[in-house]
Amino acid sequence: MRLSRYFLPTLKETPSEAEIVSHRLMLRAGMIRQHTSGIYSWLPLGLRVLRAIEQIVREEQDRAGAQEILMPTVQSAELWRESGRYDDYGKEMLRIVDRHERDMLYGPTHEEVVTDIFRKNIQSYRDLPKNLYQIHWKFRDEVRPRFGVMRGREFLMKDGYSFDLDPLAARRAYYRMFVAYLRTFHRLGLKAIPMAADTGPIGGSLSHEFIILAETGESAVFCHKDLLDKTPPQNVDYDGDLEPIFKEWTSLYAATDEKHGPDHGVPEGDLVSARGIEVGHIFNFGTKYSVPMGATVTTQDGSSVPVHMGSYGIGVSRLVGGIIEASHDDAGIIWPDSVAPFQVALVNLKAGDAQTDAACADLETRLAAAGLSVLIDDTDERPGAKFATQDLIGLPWQLIVGPKGLARGVVELKRRATGERHEVTVESALAHLTGTGA
RNA sequence: CGGGGCGUAGCUCAGCCAGGUAGAGCGCCAGCUUUGGGAGCUGGAUGCCGGAGGUUCGAAUCCUCUCGCCCCGACCA
């Protein structure tokens, strides 16, 4: 992509509406624009990041045996009356009346819809287990939206739902998602720590929040320091017994502010106190919805039993902000390779100069051929302005090509995360970029 | 939903207290110069001063109402 043609409205100054760093940087880097309180448009650069995160989430869900579906955003109030939540949910639910005076709503979550799909289409224990998920926009009319996309009213969420015959099988489904979440956040370049959680309005018995640590996190969290060094398993057999992995991660102390107490039993020096951002939340809630909504299956002996369910959320749009909170410096964003909107910034320091233009065109072709996404800065800005823009938008690699370097047969390769810069030949730069799989 | 703050150029903001021709910096446009960390000079364009009503000879400025946004708290992926 050529920067001269790309819609990337960057800002030199911070808009006054933005308080926290991720919100400021997302506005300045031209990723989003606010439409109204808590509701945003995604511009090309931001959308690329959103899609990259979505894709990683999708791959890990599929790997763990979940299947993607897509449910409606606008739902009928009827189902919610059936589950009993229509009156419980309160003002957070955006209620709409259609032309026939029927009560509708913009979905804040989808337990009712998915349970309805299940009960109408699955009758036998032989069709279990099932795990269905979607990546979709939700709306919760928060009293006070804030922090940009971290706490918007409209947000993109991965929500998944498991259906099992009995509590034991449901627990195994829970473990599968638990492990899938560990892997997902790891791939996103995040250190996410599962913490025992309250189940809130969704209800149930077993629940964990996945919290990433960032100085600007919304709430205080506490955990054993050994949790910070753990990495999830590389290869997982999702058909195998995942309880050991679950135990390994939950045996160390970890608690959010509300659950933290003096009886944590962690030696003074081992307790980490930090700020956290919730990016995922999983629940096992048994028959809370299947009983009132009649989601049952016939068992082997011919009797009818309600299915045991769980639900599993990941705040996809929130993650964009969360990743920035966890990865930035004074100059701007530092994207992890896995979610970067482009892998390489190819900076032509003197657009219009025949030799640098030719060198950049050649590099662009060869980087693209190697499968790397490249944003080429072909504008006639001054070098200083180009560097500032690149550091702001934070692509993992900057390949800087100027006439002075070319005269000496070199280009400059800069790693955004570390700031390391090396003068290397064109060939060696290419070898490095394509070789690292960047 | 309680408390507070702010709406003036694309962005950041001054002007309001004490009414009298709408401003600055950045950005944008043109030209010249410059060319490795958000350059310099010259010239230029840009505003229903959030909206409606009122007071006044005269309102960005005072009064009333209204809409929007932000912050703190209570609540949440």
Short mmCIF file of C-alpha atoms (C1' of nucleotides) in Angstrom, two decimals:
data_model
loop_
_atom_site.label_atom_id
_atom_site.label_comp_id
_atom_site.label_asym_id
_atom_site.label_seq_id
_atom_site.Cartn_x
_atom_site.Cartn_y
_atom_site.Cartn_z
CA MET A 1 0.00 0.00 0.00
CA ARG A 2 1.21 3.45 -0.89
CA LEU A 3 0.96 5.97 1.90
CA SER A 4 0.29 8.73 -0.63
CA ARG A 5 -3.00 7.01 -1.48
CA TYR A 6 -3.83 5.52 1.91
CA PHE A 7 -6.52 7.01 4.12
CA LEU A 8 -4.42 7.59 7.20
CA PRO A 9 -5.43 10.84 8.92
CA THR A 10 -2.75 11.13 11.59
CA LEU A 11 -2.80 13.89 14.17
CA LYS A 12 0.14 15.75 15.57
CA GLU A 13 -1.77 16.84 18.62
CA THR A 14 -3.92 14.84 20.97
CA PRO A 15 -7.66 15.45 20.66
CA SER A 16 -9.04 16.68 23.98
CA GLU A 17 -11.62 13.92 24.15
CA ALA A 18 -8.99 11.25 24.78
CA GLU A 19 -7.67 10.53 28.22
CA ILE A 20 -5.80 7.25 28.22
CA VAL A 21 -2.83 6.39 26.05
CA SER A 22 -4.45 3.79 23.80
CA HIS A 23 -7.34 6.11 22.98
CA ARG A 24 -4.97 8.98 22.25
CA LEU A 25 -2.75 6.85 20.06
CA MET A 26 -5.63 5.26 18.17
CA LEU A 27 -6.95 8.71 17.30
CA ARG A 28 -3.52 10.12 16.48
CA ALA A 29 -2.55 7.10 14.38
CA GLY A 30 -5.72 7.47 12.32
CA MET A 31 -7.16 4.11 13.39
CA ILE A 32 -10.57 5.23 14.63
CA ARG A 33 -12.85 8.22 14.83
CA GLN A 34 -15.57 8.69 17.39
CA HIS A 35 -19.08 8.85 16.00
CA THR A 36 -20.85 9.55 19.26
CA SER A 37 -20.25 8.65 22.87
CA GLY A 38 -18.90 5.10 23.03
CA ILE A 39 -19.42 4.44 19.31
CA TYR A 40 -16.60 4.48 16.79
CA SER A 41 -15.82 4.16 13.12
CA TRP A 42 -12.82 2.06 12.19
CA LEU A 43 -10.52 3.57 9.58
CA PRO A 44 -8.31 1.42 7.34
CA LEU A 45 -5.34 1.08 9.68
CA GLY A 46 -7.49 0.28 12.71
CA LEU A 47 -9.63 -2.14 10.78
CA ARG A 48 -6.56 -4.10 9.70
CA VAL A 49 -5.61 -4.61 13.34
CA LEU A 50 -9.15 -5.55 14.29
CA ARG A 51 -9.23 -8.13 11.51
CA ALA A 52 -5.84 -9.54 12.48
CA ILE A 53 -6.97 -10.08 16.05
CA GLU A 54 -10.24 -11.55 14.86
CA GLN A 55 -8.37 -14.03 12.69
CA ILE A 56 -6.17 -15.28 15.52
CA VAL A 57 -9.20 -15.68 17.76
CA ARG A 58 -10.98 -17.57 14.99
CA GLU A 59 -8.06 -19.92 14.34
CA GLU A 60 -7.73 -20.84 18.01
CA GLN A 61 -11.46 -21.35 18.40
CA ASP A 62 -11.57 -23.62 15.38
CA ARG A 63 -8.52 -25.50 16.63
CA ALA A 64 -10.27 -26.14 19.93
CA GLY A 65 -13.27 -27.62 18.15
CA ALA A 66 -15.65 -24.67 18.17
CA GLN A 67 -17.64 -23.83 15.05
CA GLU A 68 -18.33 -20.35 13.77
CA ILE A 69 -21.87 -19.10 13.24
CA LEU A 70 -23.38 -15.64 12.89
CA MET A 71 -26.44 -14.59 14.83
CA PRO A 72 -28.62 -11.49 14.45
CA THR A 73 -27.73 -8.18 16.08
CA VAL A 74 -31.39 -7.23 16.48
CA GLN A 75 -33.34 -9.74 18.52
CA SER A 76 -36.93 -10.27 19.52
CA ALA A 77 -37.80 -9.53 23.14
CA GLU A 78 -39.81 -12.72 23.30
CA LEU A 79 -36.85 -15.01 23.92
CA TRP A 80 -35.65 -12.75 26.68
CA ARG A 81 -39.00 -12.90 28.40
CA GLU A 82 -38.69 -16.65 28.25
CA SER A 83 -35.31 -16.69 29.97
CA GLY A 84 -36.51 -14.10 32.44
CA ARG A 85 -33.80 -11.63 31.56
CA TYR A 86 -35.90 -9.07 29.70
CA ASP A 87 -36.79 -7.30 32.92
CA ASP A 88 -33.53 -8.11 34.70
CA TYR A 89 -31.16 -6.64 32.17
CA GLY A 90 -32.09 -3.03 32.84
CA LYS A 91 -31.15 0.08 30.98
CA GLU A 92 -27.97 -1.38 29.55
CA MET A 93 -30.15 -3.09 26.99
CA LEU A 94 -30.98 -0.94 23.98
CA ARG A 95 -34.68 -1.52 23.41
CA ILE A 96 -36.31 -0.89 20.06
CA VAL A 97 -39.89 -1.03 18.88
CA ASP A 98 -40.51 -2.06 15.29
CA ARG A 99 -43.27 -0.79 12.99
CA HIS A 100 -45.67 -3.44 14.23
CA GLU A 101 -45.14 -2.26 17.81
CA ARG A 102 -43.21 -5.42 18.62
CA ASP A 103 -40.54 -5.17 21.30
CA MET A 104 -37.09 -5.71 19.88
CA LEU A 105 -33.60 -5.16 21.23
CA TYR A 106 -30.05 -4.76 20.00
CA GLY A 107 -28.28 -7.80 21.40
CA PRO A 108 -25.99 -7.22 24.39
CA THR A 109 -25.24 -10.96 24.38
CA HIS A 110 -26.62 -14.06 22.72
CA GLU A 111 -27.36 -16.83 25.22
CA GLU A 112 -31.06 -16.72 24.41
CA VAL A 113 -30.63 -16.81 20.64
CA VAL A 114 -28.09 -19.60 20.63
CA THR A 115 -30.12 -21.65 23.08
CA ASP A 116 -33.13 -21.23 20.83
CA ILE A 117 -31.11 -22.42 17.84
CA PHE A 118 -29.91 -25.38 19.82
CA ARG A 119 -33.27 -26.51 21.13
CA LYS A 120 -34.86 -26.34 17.72
CA ASN A 121 -32.18 -28.39 16.03
CA ILE A 122 -30.62 -30.80 18.48
CA GLN A 123 -32.61 -33.48 20.23
CA SER A 124 -30.21 -36.36 20.91
CA TYR A 125 -27.29 -36.82 23.28
CA ARG A 126 -25.52 -38.31 20.29
CA ASP A 127 -25.21 -34.83 18.78
CA LEU A 128 -23.29 -33.57 21.81
CA PRO A 129 -20.95 -31.94 22.53
CA LYS A 130 -21.32 -28.76 20.51
CA ASN A 131 -19.51 -25.47 20.77
CA LEU A 132 -20.74 -22.57 18.65
CA TYR A 133 -19.20 -19.12 18.48
CA GLN A 134 -19.50 -15.89 16.58
CA ILE A 135 -17.49 -12.72 16.20
CA HIS A 136 -20.04 -9.98 16.14
CA TRP A 137 -21.00 -6.50 17.21
CA LYS A 138 -22.85 -6.06 20.45
CA PHE A 139 -24.38 -3.08 22.13
CA ARG A 140 -24.54 -2.34 25.82
CA ASP A 141 -25.79 1.07 26.74
CA GLU A 142 -23.15 1.75 29.38
CA VAL A 143 -23.91 4.55 31.79
CA ARG A 144 -20.52 6.03 31.15
CA PRO A 145 -18.56 4.88 28.14
CA ARG A 146 -14.88 5.80 28.34
CA PHE A 147 -11.34 4.93 27.38
CA GLY A 148 -12.12 4.81 23.65
CA VAL A 149 -12.70 1.31 22.33
CA MET A 150 -11.76 -0.18 25.69
CA ARG A 151 -15.16 0.60 27.06
CA GLY A 152 -17.41 1.55 24.21
CA ARG A 153 -21.12 0.95 24.00
CA GLU A 154 -20.85 -0.82 20.67
CA PHE A 155 -18.08 -3.39 20.61
CA LEU A 156 -16.84 -6.40 18.68
CA MET A 157 -16.91 -9.57 20.70
CA LYS A 158 -16.18 -13.22 20.21
CA ASP A 159 -18.88 -15.05 22.10
CA GLY A 160 -18.98 -18.82 22.24
CA TYR A 161 -21.42 -21.27 23.79
CA SER A 162 -20.89 -24.89 24.73
CA PHE A 163 -23.55 -27.59 25.06
CA ASP A 164 -22.87 -30.82 26.92
CA LEU A 165 -24.76 -33.77 28.30
CA ASP A 166 -23.65 -33.54 31.90
CA PRO A 167 -21.62 -31.42 34.33
CA LEU A 168 -18.44 -33.42 33.78
CA ALA A 169 -18.55 -33.03 30.02
CA ALA A 170 -19.37 -29.34 30.47
CA ARG A 171 -16.31 -28.98 32.63
CA ARG A 172 -14.18 -30.54 29.91
CA ALA A 173 -15.63 -28.01 27.44
CA TYR A 174 -14.70 -25.29 29.89
CA TYR A 175 -11.12 -26.55 30.04
CA ARG A 176 -10.90 -26.56 26.26
CA MET A 177 -11.85 -22.91 26.10
CA PHE A 178 -9.59 -22.11 29.03
CA VAL A 179 -6.61 -23.51 27.14
CA ALA A 180 -7.70 -21.98 23.84
CA TYR A 181 -7.81 -18.61 25.57
CA LEU A 182 -4.30 -19.04 26.97
CA ARG A 183 -3.06 -19.76 23.47
CA THR A 184 -5.06 -16.94 21.86
CA PHE A 185 -3.76 -14.21 24.14
CA HIS A 186 -0.24 -15.54 23.89
CA ARG A 187 -0.39 -15.33 20.10
CA LEU A 188 -1.66 -11.77 20.40
CA GLY A 189 1.57 -10.90 22.15
CA LEU A 190 -0.12 -10.51 25.53
CA LYS A 191 0.49 -11.84 28.98
CA ALA A 192 -3.01 -12.73 30.08
CA ILE A 193 -3.61 -14.16 33.51
CA PRO A 194 -6.72 -16.18 34.33
CA MET A 195 -8.31 -15.10 37.58
CA ALA A 196 -11.21 -16.56 39.47
CA ALA A 197 -14.19 -14.31 38.88
CA ASP A 198 -17.67 -13.49 40.00
CA THR A 199 -20.24 -14.77 37.57
CA GLY A 200 -22.38 -11.63 37.54
CA PRO A 201 -25.67 -11.41 35.69
CA ILE A 202 -24.85 -14.34 33.38
CA GLY A 203 -24.74 -16.59 36.39
CA GLY A 204 -23.19 -19.97 37.10
CA SER A 205 -20.62 -21.67 39.25
CA LEU A 206 -17.25 -21.77 37.50
CA SER A 207 -15.81 -18.63 35.96
CA HIS A 208 -12.51 -17.02 35.06
CA GLU A 209 -11.55 -13.61 33.81
CA PHE A 210 -8.51 -13.27 31.60
CA ILE A 211 -6.67 -10.14 32.59
CA ILE A 212 -3.77 -8.47 30.84
CA LEU A 213 -1.45 -6.37 32.90
CA ALA A 214 -0.98 -2.74 31.93
CA GLU A 215 -0.09 0.28 34.02
CA THR A 216 -3.28 2.00 32.93
CA GLY A 217 -5.50 -0.98 33.68
CA GLU A 218 -9.01 -0.32 34.93
CA SER A 219 -8.76 -2.29 38.12
CA ALA A 220 -6.23 -3.50 40.65
CA VAL A 221 -5.24 -7.15 40.39
CA PHE A 222 -3.02 -9.42 42.43
CA CYS A 223 -1.20 -12.61 41.54
CA HIS A 224 1.71 -14.87 42.30
CA LYS A 225 4.79 -13.68 40.44
CA ASP A 226 5.39 -17.11 38.89
CA LEU A 227 2.27 -16.65 36.78
CA LEU A 228 4.02 -13.90 34.87
CA ASP A 229 6.62 -16.29 33.50
CA LYS A 230 4.28 -19.01 32.36
CA THR A 231 3.67 -19.72 28.68
CA PRO A 232 0.85 -21.87 27.34
CA PRO A 233 1.50 -25.25 25.74
CA GLN A 234 2.58 -25.22 22.10
CA ASN A 235 0.76 -28.35 21.05
CA VAL A 236 -2.52 -29.20 22.62
CA ASP A 237 -4.58 -32.32 22.15
CA TYR A 238 -8.06 -30.91 22.63
CA ASP A 239 -9.48 -34.41 22.77
CA GLY A 240 -7.18 -35.28 25.64
CA ASP A 241 -7.34 -34.48 29.34
CA LEU A 242 -6.78 -30.76 29.78
CA GLU A 243 -7.37 -30.67 33.51
CA PRO A 244 -3.62 -30.76 34.33
CA ILE A 245 -3.08 -27.59 32.29
CA PHE A 246 -6.07 -25.95 33.96
CA LYS A 247 -4.78 -26.94 37.41
CA GLU A 248 -1.29 -25.76 36.60
CA TRP A 249 -2.61 -22.30 35.78
CA THR A 250 -5.17 -22.00 38.54
CA SER A 251 -3.16 -23.40 41.43
CA LEU A 252 -1.17 -20.19 41.73
CA TYR A 253 -2.92 -17.29 43.42
CA ALA A 254 -4.54 -14.71 41.16
CA ALA A 255 -7.43 -12.42 42.05
CA THR A 256 -9.12 -9.25 40.98
CA ASP A 257 -9.70 -6.42 43.39
CA GLU A 258 -13.12 -7.67 44.51
CA LYS A 259 -11.91 -11.17 45.27
CA HIS A 260 -8.55 -10.25 46.76
CA GLY A 261 -8.27 -10.74 50.50
CA PRO A 262 -5.68 -11.07 53.25
CA ASP A 263 -5.88 -14.88 53.23
CA HIS A 264 -4.19 -15.29 49.85
CA GLY A 265 -1.35 -17.27 51.33
CA VAL A 266 1.29 -15.93 48.99
CA PRO A 267 4.64 -15.05 50.57
CA GLU A 268 5.14 -11.30 50.70
CA GLY A 269 7.88 -11.17 48.08
CA ASP A 270 5.98 -13.37 45.62
CA LEU A 271 2.80 -11.34 45.44
CA VAL A 272 2.54 -9.05 42.43
CA SER A 273 0.19 -6.10 42.68
CA ALA A 274 -0.66 -4.56 39.34
CA ARG A 275 -3.34 -2.98 37.18
CA GLY A 276 -5.31 -5.14 34.80
CA ILE A 277 -7.64 -5.03 31.81
CA GLU A 278 -10.22 -7.75 31.37
CA VAL A 279 -10.04 -9.11 27.83
CA GLY A 280 -11.81 -12.43 28.23
CA HIS A 281 -14.36 -14.02 30.50
CA ILE A 282 -15.53 -17.61 30.58
CA PHE A 283 -18.48 -19.10 32.45
CA ASN A 284 -19.84 -22.50 33.14
CA PHE A 285 -23.46 -21.96 34.10
CA GLY A 286 -24.98 -25.40 33.85
CA THR A 287 -28.70 -25.42 33.12
CA LYS A 288 -29.47 -21.78 33.86
CA TYR A 289 -30.85 -21.20 30.36
CA SER A 290 -31.55 -24.72 29.17
CA VAL A 291 -34.13 -25.35 31.90
CA PRO A 292 -36.32 -22.24 31.44
CA MET A 293 -35.95 -22.40 27.66
CA GLY A 294 -36.43 -26.13 27.36
CA ALA A 295 -33.13 -26.99 25.69
CA THR A 296 -33.10 -30.71 26.34
CA VAL A 297 -31.77 -33.86 24.73
CA THR A 298 -32.83 -37.47 24.89
CA THR A 299 -30.33 -39.65 26.70
CA GLN A 300 -29.29 -43.23 26.09
CA ASP A 301 -32.03 -44.55 28.33
CA GLY A 302 -34.71 -42.50 26.62
CA SER A 303 -35.14 -39.84 29.27
CA SER A 304 -35.01 -36.13 28.57
CA VAL A 305 -32.43 -33.91 30.30
CA PRO A 306 -31.50 -30.22 30.04
CA VAL A 307 -28.10 -29.57 28.48
CA HIS A 308 -25.24 -28.10 30.46
CA MET A 309 -23.94 -24.91 29.01
CA GLY A 310 -21.05 -22.50 29.21
CA SER A 311 -20.31 -19.20 27.53
CA TYR A 312 -17.00 -17.74 26.53
CA GLY A 313 -16.30 -14.15 25.62
CA ILE A 314 -13.34 -12.26 24.20
CA GLY A 315 -13.48 -8.49 23.80
CA VAL A 316 -12.05 -8.23 20.31
CA SER A 317 -12.34 -4.47 19.85
CA ARG A 318 -11.27 -3.91 23.43
CA LEU A 319 -8.14 -5.93 22.69
CA VAL A 320 -7.01 -3.35 20.14
CA GLY A 321 -6.85 -0.79 22.92
CA GLY A 322 -5.55 -3.34 25.40
CA ILE A 323 -2.64 -4.32 23.21
CA ILE A 324 -1.67 -0.67 22.82
CA GLU A 325 -1.90 -0.12 26.57
CA ALA A 326 0.51 -3.01 26.99
CA SER A 327 2.77 -2.06 24.11
CA HIS A 328 3.70 1.54 23.38
CA ASP A 329 6.28 4.20 24.18
CA ASP A 330 6.44 7.98 24.09
CA ALA A 331 6.67 8.04 20.30
CA GLY A 332 3.68 5.83 19.62
CA ILE A 333 2.34 2.32 19.22
CA ILE A 334 4.53 -0.80 19.13
CA TRP A 335 2.56 -3.54 17.40
CA PRO A 336 3.30 -7.17 18.15
CA ASP A 337 4.17 -8.87 14.84
CA SER A 338 1.05 -11.03 14.99
CA VAL A 339 -1.45 -8.17 14.88
CA ALA A 340 0.48 -5.42 13.09
CA PRO A 341 -1.57 -3.70 10.36
CA PHE A 342 1.44 -4.04 8.05
CA GLN A 343 4.63 -5.91 8.74
CA VAL A 344 7.04 -3.49 7.14
CA ALA A 345 7.17 0.26 6.65
CA LEU A 346 9.24 0.93 3.56
CA VAL A 347 10.32 4.53 3.96
CA ASN A 348 11.44 6.32 0.83
CA LEU A 349 13.38 9.25 2.23
CA LYS A 350 13.49 11.10 -1.04
CA ALA A 351 10.44 10.31 -3.13
CA GLY A 352 11.01 11.62 -6.63
CA ASP A 353 14.69 10.73 -6.69
CA ALA A 354 15.10 8.22 -9.48
CA GLN A 355 17.51 5.99 -7.65
CA THR A 356 15.62 5.79 -4.33
CA ASP A 357 12.32 5.35 -6.16
CA ALA A 358 13.76 2.45 -8.11
CA ALA A 359 15.28 0.86 -5.05
CA CYS A 360 11.98 1.13 -3.17
CA ALA A 361 9.97 -0.27 -6.06
CA ASP A 362 12.31 -3.25 -6.19
CA LEU A 363 12.11 -3.81 -2.44
CA GLU A 364 8.34 -3.47 -2.44
CA THR A 365 8.01 -6.13 -5.12
CA ARG A 366 10.33 -8.54 -3.41
CA LEU A 367 8.86 -8.08 0.06
CA ALA A 368 5.38 -8.59 -1.31
CA ALA A 369 6.55 -11.69 -3.15
CA ALA A 370 7.77 -13.05 0.17
CA GLY A 371 4.28 -12.59 1.56
CA LEU A 372 4.97 -9.57 3.74
CA SER A 373 2.49 -6.74 3.98
CA VAL A 374 4.21 -3.45 3.22
CA LEU A 375 3.22 0.16 3.72
CA ILE A 376 5.46 2.23 1.51
CA ASP A 377 5.92 5.87 2.43
CA ASP A 378 6.18 7.48 -0.98
CA THR A 379 5.14 10.95 0.19
CA ASP A 380 7.37 13.99 -0.21
CA GLU A 381 7.43 14.78 3.50
CA ARG A 382 10.72 15.56 5.14
CA PRO A 383 12.57 12.66 6.73
CA GLY A 384 11.83 13.82 10.26
CA ALA A 385 8.10 13.89 9.66
CA LYS A 386 8.23 10.43 8.11
CA PHE A 387 10.08 8.96 11.06
CA ALA A 388 7.63 10.51 13.50
CA THR A 389 4.65 9.13 11.59
CA GLN A 390 6.17 5.67 11.41
CA ASP A 391 7.01 5.53 15.09
CA LEU A 392 3.46 6.67 15.81
CA ILE A 393 1.74 3.96 13.80
CA GLY A 394 4.23 1.43 15.11
CA LEU A 395 4.78 -1.17 12.39
CA PRO A 396 7.26 -3.82 13.57
CA TRP A 397 9.94 -3.04 10.98
CA GLN A 398 11.02 0.14 9.27
CA LEU A 399 13.12 -0.22 6.17
CA ILE A 400 14.58 3.18 5.47
CA VAL A 401 15.88 3.93 2.01
CA GLY A 402 17.66 7.19 1.22
CA PRO A 403 20.05 8.49 -1.42
CA LYS A 404 22.94 8.83 1.00
CA GLY A 405 22.71 5.25 2.10
CA LEU A 406 22.19 3.93 -1.40
CA ALA A 407 25.35 5.72 -2.52
CA ARG A 408 27.18 3.56 0.02
CA GLY A 409 25.19 0.49 -0.93
CA VAL A 410 23.16 0.33 2.28
CA VAL A 411 19.65 0.78 3.62
CA GLU A 412 18.65 1.05 7.25
CA LEU A 413 16.60 -1.57 9.05
CA LYS A 414 14.93 -0.48 12.26
CA ARG A 415 13.08 -2.63 14.75
CA ARG A 416 10.31 -0.53 16.24
CA ALA A 417 10.09 -2.42 19.51
CA THR A 418 13.73 -1.99 20.50
CA GLY A 419 14.70 1.04 18.45
CA GLU A 420 17.70 -0.89 17.14
CA ARG A 421 18.88 0.35 13.77
CA HIS A 422 21.33 -1.34 11.47
CA GLU A 423 22.77 -0.28 8.15
CA VAL A 424 22.75 -3.30 5.91
CA THR A 425 22.79 -4.10 2.22
CA VAL A 426 19.52 -4.42 0.39
CA GLU A 427 20.06 -8.14 0.04
CA SER A 428 20.77 -8.62 3.69
CA ALA A 429 17.75 -6.53 4.70
CA LEU A 430 15.53 -8.69 2.52
CA ALA A 431 17.06 -11.86 3.85
CA HIS A 432 16.50 -10.68 7.38
CA LEU A 433 12.88 -9.64 6.88
CA THR A 434 11.84 -12.69 4.93
CA GLY A 435 13.92 -15.03 7.09
CA THR A 436 12.47 -13.93 10.40
CA GLY A 437 9.02 -14.52 9.04
CA ALA A 438 8.29 -11.00 10.19
"C1'" C B 1 -27.84 8.06 37.75
"C1'" G B 2 -25.41 11.86 41.33
"C1'" G B 3 -21.23 15.61 41.20
"C1'" G B 4 -17.99 18.70 38.14
"C1'" G B 5 -16.04 20.73 33.49
"C1'" C B 6 -16.10 22.06 28.36
"C1'" G B 7 -18.52 23.38 23.29
"C1'" U B 8 -14.85 29.57 19.23
"C1'" A B 9 -10.96 27.45 12.07
"C1'" G B 10 -9.38 20.46 10.34
"C1'" C B 11 -6.46 19.95 15.58
"C1'" U B 12 -4.80 22.35 20.32
"C1'" C B 13 -6.55 26.59 22.52
"C1'" A B 14 -6.88 32.34 23.72
"C1'" G B 15 -10.84 36.00 23.78
"C1'" C B 16 -16.03 35.83 27.96
"C1'" C B 17 -15.05 38.19 34.42
"C1'" A B 18 -15.60 44.13 32.56
"C1'" G B 19 -20.81 43.66 25.66
"C1'" G B 20 -18.32 47.56 20.68
"C1'" U B 21 -15.08 45.06 13.24
"C1'" A B 22 -13.48 36.91 15.46
"C1'" G B 23 -7.73 35.64 17.10
"C1'" A B 24 -2.86 32.55 17.83
"C1'" G B 25 0.01 28.06 17.07
"C1'" C B 26 -0.16 23.70 14.34
"C1'" G B 27 -2.45 21.67 9.95
"C1'" C B 28 -4.28 22.95 4.76
"C1'" C B 29 -3.31 25.68 -0.33
"C1'" A B 30 0.51 28.48 -3.62
"C1'" G B 31 5.58 29.90 -4.27
"C1'" C B 32 10.75 29.97 -2.90
"C1'" U B 33 14.33 27.69 0.03
"C1'" U B 34 15.41 23.17 2.58
"C1'" U B 35 16.15 17.57 2.78
"C1'" G B 36 18.31 11.52 7.98
"C1'" G B 37 14.10 12.58 13.67
"C1'" G B 38 7.21 16.34 13.14
"C1'" A B 39 12.28 22.68 9.02
"C1'" G B 40 12.40 28.28 7.31
"C1'" C B 41 10.45 32.59 4.69
"C1'" U B 42 6.44 34.96 1.84
"C1'" G B 43 1.48 34.98 0.46
"C1'" G B 44 -3.53 32.71 0.90
"C1'" A B 45 -8.15 30.10 2.23
"C1'" U B 46 -10.99 28.44 6.32
"C1'" G B 47 -15.80 30.13 11.30
"C1'" C B 48 -24.24 30.59 11.68
"C1'" C B 49 -18.34 31.42 18.42
"C1'" G B 50 -23.13 23.86 19.46
"C1'" G B 51 -28.65 25.30 18.86
"C1'" A B 52 -33.16 28.25 20.21
"C1'" G B 53 -35.19 32.23 22.73
"C1'" G B 54 -34.41 36.73 25.59
"C1'" U B 55 -31.91 41.53 27.45
"C1'" U B 56 -29.44 45.55 24.66
"C1'" C B 57 -28.43 50.78 19.97
"C1'" G B 58 -25.05 46.51 19.76
"C1'" A B 59 -24.09 39.59 22.28
"C1'" A B 60 -18.71 34.68 21.30
"C1'" U B 61 -19.19 37.70 25.89
"C1'" C B 62 -25.08 38.80 30.08
"C1'" C B 63 -29.92 35.73 31.18
"C1'" U B 64 -33.22 31.33 30.20
"C1'" C B 65 -33.93 26.81 27.90
"C1'" U B 66 -31.89 22.95 25.03
"C1'" C B 67 -28.39 19.51 22.54
"C1'" G B 68 -23.61 17.34 22.63
"C1'" C B 69 -18.87 15.84 24.54
"C1'" C B 70 -15.38 14.93 28.58
"C1'" C B 71 -13.88 13.97 33.75
"C1'" C B 72 -14.87 11.89 39.08
"C1'" G B 73 -18.05 8.38 41.57
"C1'" A B 74 -21.69 4.06 41.45
"C1'" C B 75 -21.94 -0.06 37.22
"C1'" C B 76 -19.60 -3.26 33.23
"C1'" A B 77 -16.75 -7.42 27.77
#
